[in-house]
Amino acid sequence: MLDPCRPDAFDRDFTLFYFAYRAFTGAADTALTEQGMGRAHHRILTFLAYSPGMSVGELCQALQLTKQAINGPLRKLGDEQLVRMTPGERDRRRKELHLTERGADLERKLHERQRALFAAALEEAGPEAAEGWRRILAPLAGRDWEAFTRSVEARRAEGKPQP
Amino acid sequence: MLDPCRPDAFDRDFTLFYFAYRAFTGAADTALTEQGMGRAHHRILTFLAYSPGMSVGELCQALQLTKQAINGPLRKLGDEQLVRMTPGERDRRRKELHLTERGADLERKLHERQRALFAAALEEAGPEAAEGWRRILAPLAGRDWEAFTRSVEARRAEGKPQP
DNA sequence: CGGTTTAGGTCAAGGTTGTTGACCCAAGTC
DNA sequence: GACTTGGGTCAACAACCTTGACCTAAACCG
């Protein structure tokens, strides 16, 4: 099954990956540009939608950006009432970040099309398609992804008991 | 099957997408940085591996970059004997771009790990995983991808008869 | 308690990477 | 011969991110 010399089929997958990612982010980016925002804002919204309650530092680590780079976009999102920042209960130095109603709405709007495309692919190709996608991407994403999801679930587990 | 309000499962997929893409490009980028190259060089190699014979203009369109932005990286790749540029047969204004042996070697090295991960996922999850991956990504990639693959196949069909 | 570490914010300088705009040549088209 | 097109080049500029230094407030610790 494995051609050791050159499994050329993958060349196509690599360019497909590139196109898909660019379309994925590009659509949201152009929508945001009209509101004076960009890639960074998009990413923050995406991450907070999946993982509410992150701190600034965790966000920096997840996005691999410095705090200086994050500060501008994050402040703008706060000013626009899209992200709420509350001091942590146990450690008030931490800022816990959450989407506001408006922020969640915007995130939904940004990914409306992508969700629809995902859903359509599931309808057409069945849930195995989504499973296949995850089984390919997760190994590609590697340790960073594992660490990230672990931290997300830890936060979730911790938040549930005392809401 | 479709929750119209918020099919929240996809939030996770979106962050996974981000991590996977970053890991995918990041690995190659760091490898290239040591040789004074970067993202753009990586993309050019990837695209030429899948689609040999592209012209400079087609490459610009595929990568959505201006000719000024492409010129530097492309020249460097030529200087390093990684890419060969030959005037087109029918239209000598066009430059037809191909990987050299060394270029193909480098591309293989850059994607070695990704190929292995793909292959491992196929071993483990079966070919449906790769099919699922493509059935999700292709709709996401949209028209640009369709147009691109069409042009690639047209070039292939044209090149075959008279090599 | 007082010293040290940690989370976060801010200012400044610098680099990389891309853009637009103008101008050029050589090769094709009419 | 006039015009268009593929490609190259120079220059100015903008977006974005980096490093590095310095600051506050809160937490930790002997």
mmCIF file of C-alpha atoms (C1' of nucleotides) in Angstrom:
data_model
loop_
_atom_site.group_PDB
_atom_site.id
_atom_site.type_symbol
_atom_site.label_atom_id
_atom_site.label_comp_id
_atom_site.label_asym_id
_atom_site.label_seq_id
_atom_site.Cartn_x
_atom_site.Cartn_y
_atom_site.Cartn_z
ATOM 1 C CA MET A 1 0.000 0.000 0.000
ATOM 2 C CA LEU A 2 2.882 2.367 0.701
ATOM 3 C CA ASP A 3 5.105 3.383 -2.135
ATOM 4 C CA PRO A 4 8.320 4.226 -0.318
ATOM 5 C CA CYS A 5 9.801 6.282 -3.139
ATOM 6 C CA ARG A 6 7.044 8.715 -3.939
ATOM 7 C CA PRO A 7 3.427 8.293 -2.915
ATOM 8 C CA ASP A 8 2.547 11.017 -5.337
ATOM 9 C CA ALA A 9 -1.138 11.041 -4.484
ATOM 10 C CA PHE A 10 -0.339 13.182 -1.473
ATOM 11 C CA ASP A 11 1.013 16.075 -3.516
ATOM 12 C CA ARG A 12 -2.547 16.781 -4.492
ATOM 13 C CA ASP A 13 -3.728 16.603 -0.907
ATOM 14 C CA PHE A 14 -1.126 19.119 0.148
ATOM 15 C CA THR A 15 -2.247 21.742 -2.328
ATOM 16 C CA LEU A 16 -5.854 20.983 -1.451
ATOM 17 C CA PHE A 17 -4.993 21.598 2.160
ATOM 18 C CA TYR A 18 -3.530 24.944 1.244
ATOM 19 C CA PHE A 19 -6.539 26.031 -0.798
ATOM 20 C CA ALA A 20 -9.016 24.891 1.827
ATOM 21 C CA TYR A 21 -7.255 26.681 4.625
ATOM 22 C CA ARG A 22 -6.946 29.880 2.678
ATOM 23 C CA ALA A 23 -10.620 29.827 1.723
ATOM 24 C CA PHE A 24 -11.546 29.042 5.294
ATOM 25 C CA THR A 25 -9.712 31.985 6.793
ATOM 26 C CA GLY A 26 -10.003 34.284 3.805
ATOM 27 C CA ALA A 27 -13.781 34.421 3.879
ATOM 28 C CA ALA A 28 -13.855 35.420 7.513
ATOM 29 C CA ASP A 29 -10.989 37.838 7.058
ATOM 30 C CA THR A 30 -12.666 39.841 4.330
ATOM 31 C CA ALA A 31 -15.849 39.968 6.383
ATOM 32 C CA LEU A 32 -13.887 41.285 9.337
ATOM 33 C CA THR A 33 -11.792 43.756 7.376
ATOM 34 C CA GLU A 34 -14.887 45.863 6.815
ATOM 35 C CA GLN A 35 -15.091 46.290 10.577
ATOM 36 C CA GLY A 36 -11.436 47.170 10.985
ATOM 37 C CA MET A 37 -10.463 43.719 12.168
ATOM 38 C CA GLY A 38 -8.374 40.928 10.727
ATOM 39 C CA ARG A 39 -6.894 37.491 11.043
ATOM 40 C CA ALA A 40 -5.969 37.834 14.686
ATOM 41 C CA HIS A 41 -9.478 38.843 15.719
ATOM 42 C CA HIS A 42 -10.886 35.929 13.778
ATOM 43 C CA ARG A 43 -8.608 33.468 15.512
ATOM 44 C CA ILE A 44 -9.378 34.795 18.936
ATOM 45 C CA LEU A 45 -13.114 34.472 18.316
ATOM 46 C CA THR A 46 -12.656 30.941 16.999
ATOM 47 C CA PHE A 47 -10.603 29.823 19.946
ATOM 48 C CA LEU A 48 -12.857 31.403 22.540
ATOM 49 C CA ALA A 49 -15.884 29.799 20.915
ATOM 50 C CA TYR A 50 -14.342 26.377 21.414
ATOM 51 C CA SER A 51 -12.557 27.089 24.626
ATOM 52 C CA PRO A 52 -14.231 29.749 26.777
ATOM 53 C CA GLY A 53 -12.453 30.876 29.898
ATOM 54 C CA MET A 54 -8.944 30.913 28.506
ATOM 55 C CA SER A 55 -6.497 33.384 29.959
ATOM 56 C CA VAL A 56 -4.455 35.822 27.904
ATOM 57 C CA GLY A 57 -1.367 33.722 28.358
ATOM 58 C CA GLU A 58 -3.091 30.549 27.247
ATOM 59 C CA LEU A 59 -4.360 32.366 24.206
ATOM 60 C CA CYS A 60 -0.829 33.516 23.403
ATOM 61 C CA GLN A 61 0.399 29.962 23.662
ATOM 62 C CA ALA A 62 -2.408 28.561 21.542
ATOM 63 C CA LEU A 63 -1.949 31.151 18.797
ATOM 64 C CA GLN A 64 1.814 31.282 19.199
ATOM 65 C CA LEU A 65 1.864 35.016 19.475
ATOM 66 C CA THR A 66 3.457 37.371 21.964
ATOM 67 C CA LYS A 67 1.363 39.300 24.411
ATOM 68 C CA GLN A 68 2.253 42.492 22.540
ATOM 69 C CA ALA A 69 0.855 41.053 19.344
ATOM 70 C CA ILE A 70 -2.348 39.902 21.019
ATOM 71 C CA ASN A 71 -2.949 42.998 23.045
ATOM 72 C CA GLY A 72 -4.243 45.226 20.255
ATOM 73 C CA PRO A 73 -6.783 42.837 18.765
ATOM 74 C CA LEU A 74 -7.916 41.683 22.174
ATOM 75 C CA ARG A 75 -8.489 45.193 23.383
ATOM 76 C CA LYS A 76 -10.443 46.027 20.276
ATOM 77 C CA LEU A 77 -12.634 42.971 20.818
ATOM 78 C CA GLY A 78 -13.234 44.123 24.375
ATOM 79 C CA ASP A 79 -14.073 47.679 23.292
ATOM 80 C CA GLU A 80 -16.531 46.318 20.745
ATOM 81 C CA GLN A 81 -18.237 44.242 23.450
ATOM 82 C CA LEU A 82 -17.406 41.023 21.650
ATOM 83 C CA VAL A 83 -15.220 39.584 24.398
ATOM 84 C CA ARG A 84 -15.734 39.856 28.120
ATOM 85 C CA MET A 85 -12.731 39.816 30.431
ATOM 86 C CA THR A 86 -13.194 38.961 34.065
ATOM 87 C CA PRO A 87 -10.538 38.502 36.741
ATOM 88 C CA GLY A 88 -10.123 34.881 37.742
ATOM 89 C CA GLU A 89 -11.805 33.699 40.923
ATOM 90 C CA ARG A 90 -8.843 31.844 42.331
ATOM 91 C CA ASP A 91 -6.150 34.066 40.821
ATOM 92 C CA ARG A 92 -7.210 37.605 40.164
ATOM 93 C CA ARG A 93 -4.145 38.318 38.077
ATOM 94 C CA ARG A 94 -5.541 36.095 35.360
ATOM 95 C CA LYS A 95 -8.062 37.482 32.930
ATOM 96 C CA GLU A 96 -10.637 34.947 31.928
ATOM 97 C CA LEU A 97 -11.851 35.523 28.429
ATOM 98 C CA HIS A 98 -15.344 34.723 27.200
ATOM 99 C CA LEU A 99 -17.357 35.627 24.144
ATOM 100 C CA THR A 100 -20.275 37.928 24.850
ATOM 101 C CA GLU A 101 -23.621 37.351 23.154
ATOM 102 C CA ARG A 102 -22.532 39.670 20.391
ATOM 103 C CA GLY A 103 -19.199 37.912 20.103
ATOM 104 C CA ALA A 104 -20.858 34.521 19.813
ATOM 105 C CA ASP A 105 -23.208 35.932 17.179
ATOM 106 C CA LEU A 106 -20.313 37.280 15.163
ATOM 107 C CA GLU A 107 -18.442 33.992 15.375
ATOM 108 C CA ARG A 108 -21.521 32.159 14.162
ATOM 109 C CA LYS A 109 -21.865 34.550 11.272
ATOM 110 C CA LEU A 110 -18.199 34.195 10.331
ATOM 111 C CA HIS A 111 -18.378 30.408 10.193
ATOM 112 C CA GLU A 112 -21.912 30.123 8.891
ATOM 113 C CA ARG A 113 -20.779 28.963 5.489
ATOM 114 C CA GLN A 114 -18.166 26.548 6.833
ATOM 115 C CA ARG A 115 -20.675 24.947 9.157
ATOM 116 C CA ALA A 116 -23.090 24.546 6.283
ATOM 117 C CA LEU A 117 -20.403 22.961 4.123
ATOM 118 C CA PHE A 118 -19.449 20.592 6.900
ATOM 119 C CA ALA A 119 -23.057 19.680 7.495
ATOM 120 C CA ALA A 120 -23.622 19.137 3.787
ATOM 121 C CA ALA A 121 -20.603 16.854 3.572
ATOM 122 C CA LEU A 122 -21.942 14.857 6.487
ATOM 123 C CA GLU A 123 -25.337 14.533 4.823
ATOM 124 C CA GLU A 124 -23.767 13.403 1.628
ATOM 125 C CA ALA A 125 -20.818 11.336 2.740
ATOM 126 C CA GLY A 126 -21.967 10.288 6.181
ATOM 127 C CA PRO A 127 -20.290 10.793 9.539
ATOM 128 C CA GLU A 128 -17.315 8.714 8.441
ATOM 129 C CA ALA A 129 -16.223 11.692 6.373
ATOM 130 C CA ALA A 130 -15.914 13.895 9.428
ATOM 131 C CA GLU A 131 -14.251 11.052 11.315
ATOM 132 C CA GLY A 132 -11.789 10.614 8.466
ATOM 133 C CA TRP A 133 -11.026 14.289 8.453
ATOM 134 C CA ARG A 134 -10.270 14.206 12.167
ATOM 135 C CA ARG A 135 -8.193 11.059 11.952
ATOM 136 C CA ILE A 136 -5.983 12.676 9.362
ATOM 137 C CA LEU A 137 -5.744 16.128 10.889
ATOM 138 C CA ALA A 138 -5.190 15.170 14.501
ATOM 139 C CA PRO A 139 -1.885 13.378 13.835
ATOM 140 C CA LEU A 140 -0.788 16.245 11.621
ATOM 141 C CA ALA A 141 -1.562 18.715 14.376
ATOM 142 C CA GLY A 142 0.582 16.691 16.765
ATOM 143 C CA ARG A 143 1.540 17.434 20.326
ATOM 144 C CA ASP A 144 0.473 21.065 20.397
ATOM 145 C CA TRP A 145 -3.043 20.005 19.635
ATOM 146 C CA GLU A 146 -3.036 17.240 22.212
ATOM 147 C CA ALA A 147 -1.788 19.607 24.878
ATOM 148 C CA PHE A 148 -4.323 22.198 23.912
ATOM 149 C CA THR A 149 -7.319 19.866 23.994
ATOM 150 C CA ARG A 150 -6.167 18.484 27.318
ATOM 151 C CA SER A 151 -6.057 21.967 28.787
ATOM 152 C CA VAL A 152 -9.485 22.742 27.346
ATOM 153 C CA GLU A 153 -11.038 19.666 28.921
ATOM 154 C CA ALA A 154 -9.341 20.340 32.223
ATOM 155 C CA ARG A 155 -10.819 23.822 32.259
ATOM 156 C CA ARG A 156 -14.229 22.482 31.323
ATOM 157 C CA ALA A 157 -14.139 19.873 34.062
ATOM 158 C CA GLU A 158 -13.083 22.467 36.577
ATOM 159 C CA GLY A 159 -15.675 25.018 35.523
ATOM 160 C CA LYS A 160 -18.633 22.632 35.630
ATOM 161 C CA PRO A 161 -18.711 21.882 39.379
ATOM 162 C CA GLN A 162 -19.081 25.533 40.457
ATOM 163 C CA PRO A 163 -20.761 27.671 37.807
ATOM 164 C CA MET B 1 -29.049 15.613 12.080
ATOM 165 C CA LEU B 2 -28.556 19.337 11.668
ATOM 166 C CA ASP B 3 -28.957 21.528 14.669
ATOM 167 C CA PRO B 4 -29.846 24.840 13.060
ATOM 168 C CA CYS B 5 -28.974 26.965 16.054
ATOM 169 C CA ARG B 6 -25.506 25.839 16.953
ATOM 170 C CA PRO B 7 -23.892 22.604 15.808
ATOM 171 C CA ASP B 8 -21.232 23.139 18.391
ATOM 172 C CA ALA B 9 -19.192 20.105 17.450
ATOM 173 C CA PHE B 10 -17.649 22.092 14.613
ATOM 174 C CA ASP B 11 -15.995 24.638 16.872
ATOM 175 C CA ARG B 12 -13.557 21.930 17.768
ATOM 176 C CA ASP B 13 -12.935 21.068 14.137
ATOM 177 C CA PHE B 14 -12.141 24.667 13.356
ATOM 178 C CA THR B 15 -9.416 24.917 15.960
ATOM 179 C CA LEU B 16 -8.134 21.522 14.917
ATOM 180 C CA PHE B 17 -7.916 22.826 11.371
ATOM 181 C CA TYR B 18 -5.888 25.763 12.573
ATOM 182 C CA PHE B 19 -3.453 23.632 14.574
ATOM 183 C CA ALA B 20 -3.009 21.136 11.786
ATOM 184 C CA TYR B 21 -2.310 23.755 9.172
ATOM 185 C CA ARG B 22 0.155 25.540 11.367
ATOM 186 C CA ALA B 23 2.003 22.341 12.171
ATOM 187 C CA PHE B 24 1.988 21.381 8.517
ATOM 188 C CA THR B 25 3.566 24.587 7.297
ATOM 189 C CA GLY B 26 5.543 25.340 10.404
ATOM 190 C CA ALA B 27 7.657 22.212 10.192
ATOM 191 C CA ALA B 28 8.689 22.925 6.630
ATOM 192 C CA ASP B 29 9.207 26.593 7.358
ATOM 193 C CA THR B 30 11.682 26.012 10.146
ATOM 194 C CA ALA B 31 13.552 23.525 7.989
ATOM 195 C CA LEU B 32 13.742 26.090 5.201
ATOM 196 C CA THR B 33 14.664 29.029 7.399
ATOM 197 C CA GLU B 34 18.065 27.462 7.975
ATOM 198 C CA GLN B 35 18.669 27.786 4.252
ATOM 199 C CA GLY B 36 17.497 31.377 4.062
ATOM 200 C CA MET B 37 14.118 30.465 2.659
ATOM 201 C CA GLY B 38 10.585 30.674 3.973
ATOM 202 C CA ARG B 39 6.903 30.136 3.507
ATOM 203 C CA ALA B 40 6.810 31.348 -0.079
ATOM 204 C CA HIS B 41 9.573 28.978 -1.180
ATOM 205 C CA HIS B 42 7.776 26.120 0.522
ATOM 206 C CA ARG B 43 4.539 26.879 -1.277
ATOM 207 C CA ILE B 44 6.205 27.160 -4.632
ATOM 208 C CA LEU B 45 7.872 23.787 -4.175
ATOM 209 C CA THR B 46 4.598 22.225 -3.083
ATOM 210 C CA PHE B 47 2.669 23.584 -6.020
ATOM 211 C CA LEU B 48 5.302 22.686 -8.585
ATOM 212 C CA ALA B 49 5.470 19.163 -7.197
ATOM 213 C CA TYR B 50 1.782 18.687 -7.864
ATOM 214 C CA SER B 51 1.550 20.813 -10.952
ATOM 215 C CA PRO B 52 4.774 20.938 -12.981
ATOM 216 C CA GLY B 53 4.896 23.250 -15.963
ATOM 217 C CA MET B 54 3.032 26.158 -14.423
ATOM 218 C CA SER B 55 3.898 29.629 -15.621
ATOM 219 C CA VAL B 56 4.809 32.496 -13.334
ATOM 220 C CA GLY B 57 1.398 34.061 -13.808
ATOM 221 C CA GLU B 58 -0.411 30.849 -12.968
ATOM 222 C CA LEU B 59 1.689 30.508 -9.865
ATOM 223 C CA CYS B 60 0.783 34.050 -8.861
ATOM 224 C CA GLN B 61 -2.876 33.248 -9.283
ATOM 225 C CA ALA B 62 -2.666 29.986 -7.387
ATOM 226 C CA LEU B 63 -0.812 31.542 -4.471
ATOM 227 C CA GLN B 64 -2.675 34.836 -4.705
ATOM 228 C CA LEU B 65 0.501 36.845 -4.728
ATOM 229 C CA THR B 66 1.739 39.598 -6.996
ATOM 230 C CA LYS B 67 4.567 38.993 -9.396
ATOM 231 C CA GLN B 68 6.734 41.304 -7.305
ATOM 232 C CA ALA B 69 6.141 39.160 -4.236
ATOM 233 C CA ILE B 70 6.902 35.949 -6.106
ATOM 234 C CA ASN B 71 9.930 37.195 -7.940
ATOM 235 C CA GLY B 72 12.389 37.072 -5.073
ATOM 236 C CA PRO B 73 11.656 33.556 -3.816
ATOM 237 C CA LEU B 74 11.391 32.224 -7.338
ATOM 238 C CA ARG B 75 14.719 33.670 -8.343
ATOM 239 C CA LYS B 76 16.345 32.245 -5.257
ATOM 240 C CA LEU B 77 14.934 28.821 -6.086
ATOM 241 C CA GLY B 78 16.355 29.166 -9.572
ATOM 242 C CA ASP B 79 19.754 30.240 -8.276
ATOM 243 C CA GLU B 80 19.821 27.275 -5.928
ATOM 244 C CA GLN B 81 19.071 24.937 -8.830
ATOM 245 C CA LEU B 82 15.826 23.826 -7.231
ATOM 246 C CA VAL B 83 13.579 25.101 -9.967
ATOM 247 C CA ARG B 84 14.192 25.078 -13.704
ATOM 248 C CA MET B 85 12.657 27.746 -15.912
ATOM 249 C CA THR B 86 12.295 27.149 -19.598
ATOM 250 C CA PRO B 87 10.605 29.334 -22.190
ATOM 251 C CA GLY B 88 7.346 27.855 -23.423
ATOM 252 C CA GLU B 89 7.310 26.053 -26.751
ATOM 253 C CA ARG B 90 4.226 27.726 -28.129
ATOM 254 C CA ASP B 91 4.670 31.046 -26.395
ATOM 255 C CA ARG B 92 8.218 31.940 -25.545
ATOM 256 C CA ARG B 93 7.132 34.767 -23.284
ATOM 257 C CA ARG B 94 5.862 32.249 -20.777
ATOM 258 C CA LYS B 95 8.276 30.667 -18.363
ATOM 259 C CA GLU B 96 7.453 27.074 -17.623
ATOM 260 C CA LEU B 97 8.463 26.101 -14.141
ATOM 261 C CA HIS B 98 9.600 22.627 -13.099
ATOM 262 C CA LEU B 99 11.299 21.194 -10.076
ATOM 263 C CA THR B 100 14.819 19.978 -10.718
ATOM 264 C CA GLU B 101 16.050 16.737 -9.216
ATOM 265 C CA ARG B 102 17.353 18.674 -6.269
ATOM 266 C CA GLY B 103 14.082 20.558 -5.965
ATOM 267 C CA ALA B 104 12.075 17.352 -5.966
ATOM 268 C CA ASP B 105 14.416 15.921 -3.340
ATOM 269 C CA LEU B 106 13.946 18.942 -1.127
ATOM 270 C CA GLU B 107 10.188 18.821 -1.483
ATOM 271 C CA ARG B 108 10.213 15.161 -0.525
ATOM 272 C CA LYS B 109 12.295 15.930 2.515
ATOM 273 C CA LEU B 110 10.040 18.787 3.576
ATOM 274 C CA HIS B 111 6.918 16.640 3.444
ATOM 275 C CA GLU B 112 8.474 13.407 4.606
ATOM 276 C CA ARG B 113 6.776 13.534 7.962
ATOM 277 C CA GLN B 114 3.408 14.561 6.569
ATOM 278 C CA ARG B 115 3.469 11.746 4.037
ATOM 279 C CA ALA B 116 4.275 9.310 6.783
ATOM 280 C CA LEU B 117 1.429 10.596 8.936
ATOM 281 C CA PHE B 118 -0.980 10.342 6.038
ATOM 282 C CA ALA B 119 0.172 6.866 5.253
ATOM 283 C CA ALA B 120 -0.128 5.842 8.891
ATOM 284 C CA ALA B 121 -3.670 7.182 9.067
ATOM 285 C CA LEU B 122 -4.542 5.181 5.957
ATOM 286 C CA GLU B 123 -3.079 2.044 7.478
ATOM 287 C CA GLU B 124 -4.981 2.554 10.657
ATOM 288 C CA ALA B 125 -8.261 4.064 9.535
ATOM 289 C CA GLY B 126 -8.422 2.784 5.999
ATOM 290 C CA PRO B 127 -8.750 4.677 2.734
ATOM 291 C CA GLU B 128 -12.159 6.015 3.796
ATOM 292 C CA ALA B 129 -10.321 8.366 6.132
ATOM 293 C CA ALA B 130 -8.470 9.993 3.254
ATOM 294 C CA GLU B 131 -11.668 10.044 1.225
ATOM 295 C CA GLY B 132 -13.478 11.698 4.098
ATOM 296 C CA TRP B 133 -10.741 14.264 4.408
ATOM 297 C CA ARG B 134 -11.052 15.126 0.743
ATOM 298 C CA ARG B 135 -14.819 15.248 0.789
ATOM 299 C CA ILE B 136 -14.717 17.786 3.556
ATOM 300 C CA LEU B 137 -11.850 19.888 2.292
ATOM 301 C CA ALA B 138 -12.822 20.118 -1.366
ATOM 302 C CA PRO B 139 -16.109 21.931 -0.705
ATOM 303 C CA LEU B 140 -14.336 24.202 1.748
ATOM 304 C CA ALA B 141 -11.735 25.046 -0.859
ATOM 305 C CA GLY B 142 -14.476 25.952 -3.298
ATOM 306 C CA ARG B 143 -14.234 27.421 -6.756
ATOM 307 C CA ASP B 144 -10.592 28.425 -6.639
ATOM 308 C CA TRP B 145 -9.647 24.824 -6.069
ATOM 309 C CA GLU B 146 -11.910 23.549 -8.830
ATOM 310 C CA ALA B 147 -10.483 26.046 -11.288
ATOM 311 C CA PHE B 148 -6.970 25.179 -10.236
ATOM 312 C CA THR B 149 -7.362 21.422 -10.589
ATOM 313 C CA ARG B 150 -9.024 21.887 -13.959
ATOM 314 C CA SER B 151 -6.065 23.919 -15.188
ATOM 315 C CA VAL B 152 -3.661 21.327 -13.825
ATOM 316 C CA GLU B 153 -5.401 18.496 -15.661
ATOM 317 C CA ALA B 154 -5.600 20.513 -18.850
ATOM 318 C CA ARG B 155 -1.857 21.072 -18.713
ATOM 319 C CA ARG B 156 -1.231 17.418 -17.976
ATOM 320 C CA ALA B 157 -3.411 16.322 -20.890
ATOM 321 C CA GLU B 158 -1.648 18.745 -23.173
ATOM 322 C CA GLY B 159 1.815 17.791 -22.049
ATOM 323 C CA LYS B 160 1.332 14.027 -22.416
ATOM 324 C CA PRO B 161 0.873 13.799 -26.215
ATOM 325 C CA GLN B 162 4.186 15.476 -27.047
ATOM 326 C CA PRO B 163 6.792 14.964 -24.322
ATOM 327 C "C1'" DC C 1 6.119 40.665 57.222
ATOM 328 C "C1'" DG C 2 9.209 41.618 52.918
ATOM 329 C "C1'" DG C 3 11.331 39.623 48.767
ATOM 330 C "C1'" DT C 4 10.501 37.236 44.634
ATOM 331 C "C1'" DT C 5 7.808 35.391 41.009
ATOM 332 C "C1'" DT C 6 3.955 35.606 37.809
ATOM 333 C "C1'" DA C 7 0.010 37.572 34.653
ATOM 334 C "C1'" DG C 8 -0.639 41.168 32.168
ATOM 335 C "C1'" DG C 9 0.075 45.982 29.872
ATOM 336 C "C1'" DT C 10 2.823 49.410 27.491
ATOM 337 C "C1'" DC C 11 6.461 51.937 24.829
ATOM 338 C "C1'" DA C 12 10.030 51.761 21.314
ATOM 339 C "C1'" DA C 13 12.693 50.004 17.552
ATOM 340 C "C1'" DG C 14 13.342 46.872 14.028
ATOM 341 C "C1'" DG C 15 12.463 43.200 10.488
ATOM 342 C "C1'" DT C 16 9.819 40.490 7.275
ATOM 343 C "C1'" DT C 17 6.540 40.244 3.873
ATOM 344 C "C1'" DG C 18 3.430 41.822 1.317
ATOM 345 C "C1'" DT C 19 1.210 45.704 -1.327
ATOM 346 C "C1'" DT C 20 0.508 49.485 -5.083
ATOM 347 C "C1'" DG C 21 2.312 52.115 -8.936
ATOM 348 C "C1'" DA C 22 5.337 53.173 -12.526
ATOM 349 C "C1'" DC C 23 8.282 51.853 -16.059
ATOM 350 C "C1'" DC C 24 10.818 48.454 -18.943
ATOM 351 C "C1'" DC C 25 11.699 44.673 -22.521
ATOM 352 C "C1'" DA C 26 10.605 40.946 -25.537
ATOM 353 C "C1'" DA C 27 7.408 38.187 -27.765
ATOM 354 C "C1'" DG C 28 2.831 37.451 -29.669
ATOM 355 C "C1'" DT C 29 -1.458 39.421 -32.180
ATOM 356 C "C1'" DC C 30 -4.065 42.072 -35.593
ATOM 357 C "C1'" DG D 1 3.622 48.915 -37.566
ATOM 358 C "C1'" DA D 2 0.415 49.467 -33.451
ATOM 359 C "C1'" DC D 3 -1.178 47.243 -29.606
ATOM 360 C "C1'" DT D 4 -1.411 43.698 -26.063
ATOM 361 C "C1'" DT D 5 0.482 40.398 -22.892
ATOM 362 C "C1'" DG D 6 4.025 37.718 -19.813
ATOM 363 C "C1'" DG D 7 7.462 38.824 -17.132
ATOM 364 C "C1'" DG D 8 11.135 41.738 -14.467
ATOM 365 C "C1'" DT D 9 12.529 45.706 -11.710
ATOM 366 C "C1'" DC D 10 12.691 49.907 -8.711
ATOM 367 C "C1'" DA D 11 10.619 52.575 -5.025
ATOM 368 C "C1'" DA D 12 7.514 53.843 -1.413
ATOM 369 C "C1'" DC D 13 4.621 52.231 1.937
ATOM 370 C "C1'" DA D 14 1.683 49.482 5.188
ATOM 371 C "C1'" DA D 15 0.496 45.485 8.168
ATOM 372 C "C1'" DC D 16 1.969 42.682 11.362
ATOM 373 C "C1'" DC D 17 4.985 40.601 14.439
ATOM 374 C "C1'" DT D 18 9.239 40.432 16.929
ATOM 375 C "C1'" DT D 19 12.647 41.531 20.752
ATOM 376 C "C1'" DG D 20 13.740 44.146 24.771
ATOM 377 C "C1'" DA D 21 12.954 47.086 28.569
ATOM 378 C "C1'" DC D 22 10.116 48.702 32.085
ATOM 379 C "C1'" DC D 23 5.717 48.960 34.845
ATOM 380 C "C1'" DT D 24 1.680 47.409 38.066
ATOM 381 C "C1'" DA D 25 -0.860 44.320 40.841
ATOM 382 C "C1'" DA D 26 -1.520 40.009 42.721
ATOM 383 C "C1'" DA D 27 0.243 35.686 44.508
ATOM 384 C "C1'" DC D 28 3.634 32.898 46.767
ATOM 385 C "C1'" DC D 29 7.032 31.768 50.223
ATOM 386 C "C1'" DG D 30 10.718 31.816 53.742
#
